[in-house]
Amino acid sequence: MTTQRDLRGYGRNRPAIVWPNGARVAVSLVVNFEEGAELSIEQGDAETERFGEVLSVQPPGVRDLVQEQVFDYGMRAGLWRFLDSFDFYGARTTFMMCGRTVERVPDLARAVTEAGHEPAVHGWRWLPHSLYRDRETERSDILRTREAIVAATGVRPVGFMSRGGQSPWTRGLLSELGFEYDSNALNDDLPYWDAMSSGRRMLVLPYGFDTNDMKFFHPNGFVQPEQFSNYVGAALDVLQGEASAGKSSMLSVGFHLRICGRPARFAAVQAILRDLQSLGDRIWVAPRRDIATHFRSQYA
């Protein structure tokens, strides 16, 4: 990863890319497939993941069945709501998969890819890669996750995004291991190339924490489903206005099986999918793999 922050980016001269269907706005729907990879006493961890529907009230060392069940719901019920609705609306998406999750439920990972969605690496556990203290351990876990996904689905993932921040080695490892894109970035509206000190480059597809259902778990975030769908709609309105002036962009919308997989919040997912469908060819809804491939073909 570049060690110095780039505060300029493209500036006013961002690429005027036209996506394959003629649109200037690409939309990436991302589903996080991470339940069962979170911190839990059940997995031998010293404590339970505290970020969830409610804060864990158990002290370190005491198993928290409530928090586990909050996560379990995503796989047991939420996943199928998403897959059924994506099929109904013809939306092709990217599922960020934790290796430990795939190891536990390989049949569910396979159901995702059989439905036409892209698998990408989301770390072995649902933990920030910034916690790695040595390069080789991180490399081993990235490979381990990729191999678990291949074993379960038969599809070799080409994209990566971890929870939280990366280590000093992450992006370089991704380049060495042949990944086509990295999504640990929040700093632009378009893909860009990151030049590393090794002389290698990595294509970066920025993600978004604002157009993301995780804000339902934030005290200053969404409460009603329409707050999320209206927020995404506002982003699309602005980007469409910019597109009419010849400016191109990419918008990421993030979902979690245990968050928007719940019935009330799923109303937001349905509203977002309806809005995307209504825009027709004014936008291009595509997996991140396809966005990366097209961008690379135009701006290698």
Short mmCIF file of N, CA and C in Angstrom, two decimals, residues 97 99 120-125 129 132 135-149 157 159-162 166-167 169-175 177-179:
data_model
loop_
_atom_site.label_atom_id
_atom_site.label_comp_id
_atom_site.label_asym_id
_atom_site.label_seq_id
_atom_site.Cartn_x
_atom_site.Cartn_y
_atom_site.Cartn_z
N MET A 97 -16.55 -13.00 1.33
CA MET A 97 -16.63 -14.22 2.12
C MET A 97 -15.44 -14.40 3.06
N GLY A 99 -13.14 -16.81 5.20
CA GLY A 99 -12.77 -18.20 5.00
C GLY A 99 -13.36 -19.13 6.04
N ALA A 120 -15.66 -13.11 -3.16
CA ALA A 120 -14.40 -12.39 -2.97
C ALA A 120 -13.89 -12.69 -1.56
N VAL A 121 -12.60 -12.49 -1.35
CA VAL A 121 -11.97 -12.80 -0.07
C VAL A 121 -12.21 -11.67 0.93
N HIS A 122 -12.70 -12.05 2.12
CA HIS A 122 -13.01 -11.08 3.17
C HIS A 122 -12.20 -11.38 4.44
N GLY A 123 -11.05 -12.05 4.27
CA GLY A 123 -10.24 -12.43 5.41
C GLY A 123 -10.65 -13.79 5.95
N TRP A 124 -9.74 -14.46 6.66
CA TRP A 124 -10.09 -15.76 7.25
C TRP A 124 -11.12 -15.59 8.36
N ARG A 125 -10.87 -14.67 9.28
CA ARG A 125 -11.82 -14.32 10.33
C ARG A 125 -12.34 -12.91 10.06
N HIS A 129 -7.29 -6.68 9.13
CA HIS A 129 -5.96 -7.18 8.74
C HIS A 129 -4.85 -6.32 9.33
N TYR A 132 -2.47 -8.03 11.93
CA TYR A 132 -1.38 -8.97 11.64
C TYR A 132 -0.05 -8.34 12.02
N ARG A 135 4.18 -10.70 7.97
CA ARG A 135 3.74 -10.84 6.59
C ARG A 135 3.33 -12.27 6.26
N GLU A 136 4.08 -13.24 6.73
CA GLU A 136 3.84 -14.62 6.34
C GLU A 136 2.53 -15.16 6.90
N THR A 137 2.19 -14.78 8.13
CA THR A 137 0.92 -15.24 8.70
C THR A 137 -0.25 -14.67 7.91
N GLU A 138 -0.14 -13.40 7.56
CA GLU A 138 -1.22 -12.79 6.78
C GLU A 138 -1.31 -13.45 5.40
N ARG A 139 -0.19 -13.67 4.77
CA ARG A 139 -0.18 -14.33 3.46
C ARG A 139 -0.84 -15.70 3.54
N SER A 140 -0.51 -16.45 4.57
CA SER A 140 -1.07 -17.79 4.74
C SER A 140 -2.58 -17.74 4.90
N ASP A 141 -3.09 -16.75 5.64
CA ASP A 141 -4.54 -16.66 5.86
C ASP A 141 -5.28 -16.21 4.60
N ILE A 142 -4.66 -15.33 3.81
CA ILE A 142 -5.28 -14.93 2.54
C ILE A 142 -5.39 -16.15 1.61
N LEU A 143 -4.30 -16.90 1.51
CA LEU A 143 -4.31 -18.10 0.67
C LEU A 143 -5.31 -19.13 1.19
N ARG A 144 -5.33 -19.29 2.50
CA ARG A 144 -6.24 -20.25 3.13
C ARG A 144 -7.69 -19.91 2.81
N THR A 145 -8.01 -18.63 2.84
CA THR A 145 -9.37 -18.20 2.53
C THR A 145 -9.69 -18.43 1.06
N ARG A 146 -8.77 -18.05 0.19
CA ARG A 146 -9.02 -18.26 -1.24
C ARG A 146 -9.21 -19.74 -1.54
N GLU A 147 -8.39 -20.58 -0.93
CA GLU A 147 -8.50 -22.03 -1.18
C GLU A 147 -9.81 -22.60 -0.64
N ALA A 148 -10.28 -22.07 0.49
CA ALA A 148 -11.56 -22.54 1.04
C ALA A 148 -12.70 -22.20 0.10
N ILE A 149 -12.65 -21.00 -0.47
CA ILE A 149 -13.71 -20.59 -1.41
C ILE A 149 -13.67 -21.45 -2.68
N PRO A 157 -11.63 -16.71 -6.36
CA PRO A 157 -11.91 -15.28 -6.14
C PRO A 157 -10.74 -14.41 -6.61
N GLY A 159 -11.00 -10.82 -5.98
CA GLY A 159 -11.10 -9.57 -5.24
C GLY A 159 -10.92 -9.78 -3.75
N PHE A 160 -10.63 -8.68 -3.06
CA PHE A 160 -10.34 -8.73 -1.63
C PHE A 160 -10.87 -7.49 -0.93
N MET A 161 -11.39 -7.70 0.28
CA MET A 161 -11.68 -6.60 1.20
C MET A 161 -11.74 -7.19 2.60
N SER A 162 -10.96 -6.64 3.52
CA SER A 162 -11.01 -7.11 4.89
C SER A 162 -11.84 -6.17 5.74
N GLN A 166 -5.98 -2.35 6.75
CA GLN A 166 -5.02 -3.33 6.29
C GLN A 166 -3.69 -3.18 7.04
N SER A 167 -2.87 -4.21 6.91
CA SER A 167 -1.51 -4.15 7.44
C SER A 167 -0.60 -3.45 6.43
N TRP A 169 1.49 -4.79 4.74
CA TRP A 169 1.84 -5.76 3.69
C TRP A 169 0.65 -6.16 2.83
N THR A 170 -0.57 -5.88 3.26
CA THR A 170 -1.74 -6.49 2.61
C THR A 170 -1.78 -6.26 1.12
N ARG A 171 -1.72 -5.03 0.69
CA ARG A 171 -1.91 -4.75 -0.74
C ARG A 171 -0.78 -5.35 -1.57
N GLY A 172 0.43 -5.33 -1.06
CA GLY A 172 1.53 -5.95 -1.77
C GLY A 172 1.33 -7.45 -1.91
N LEU A 173 0.83 -8.08 -0.86
CA LEU A 173 0.55 -9.51 -0.91
C LEU A 173 -0.52 -9.82 -1.95
N LEU A 174 -1.55 -9.00 -2.00
CA LEU A 174 -2.62 -9.21 -2.97
C LEU A 174 -2.07 -9.16 -4.39
N SER A 175 -1.21 -8.20 -4.65
CA SER A 175 -0.60 -8.09 -5.97
C SER A 175 0.25 -9.33 -6.29
N LEU A 177 -0.03 -12.28 -5.11
CA LEU A 177 -0.85 -13.49 -5.19
C LEU A 177 -1.82 -13.49 -6.36
N GLY A 178 -1.77 -12.44 -7.18
CA GLY A 178 -2.56 -12.42 -8.40
C GLY A 178 -3.98 -11.93 -8.27
N PHE A 179 -4.30 -11.25 -7.18
CA PHE A 179 -5.64 -10.67 -7.06
C PHE A 179 -5.80 -9.53 -8.07
#
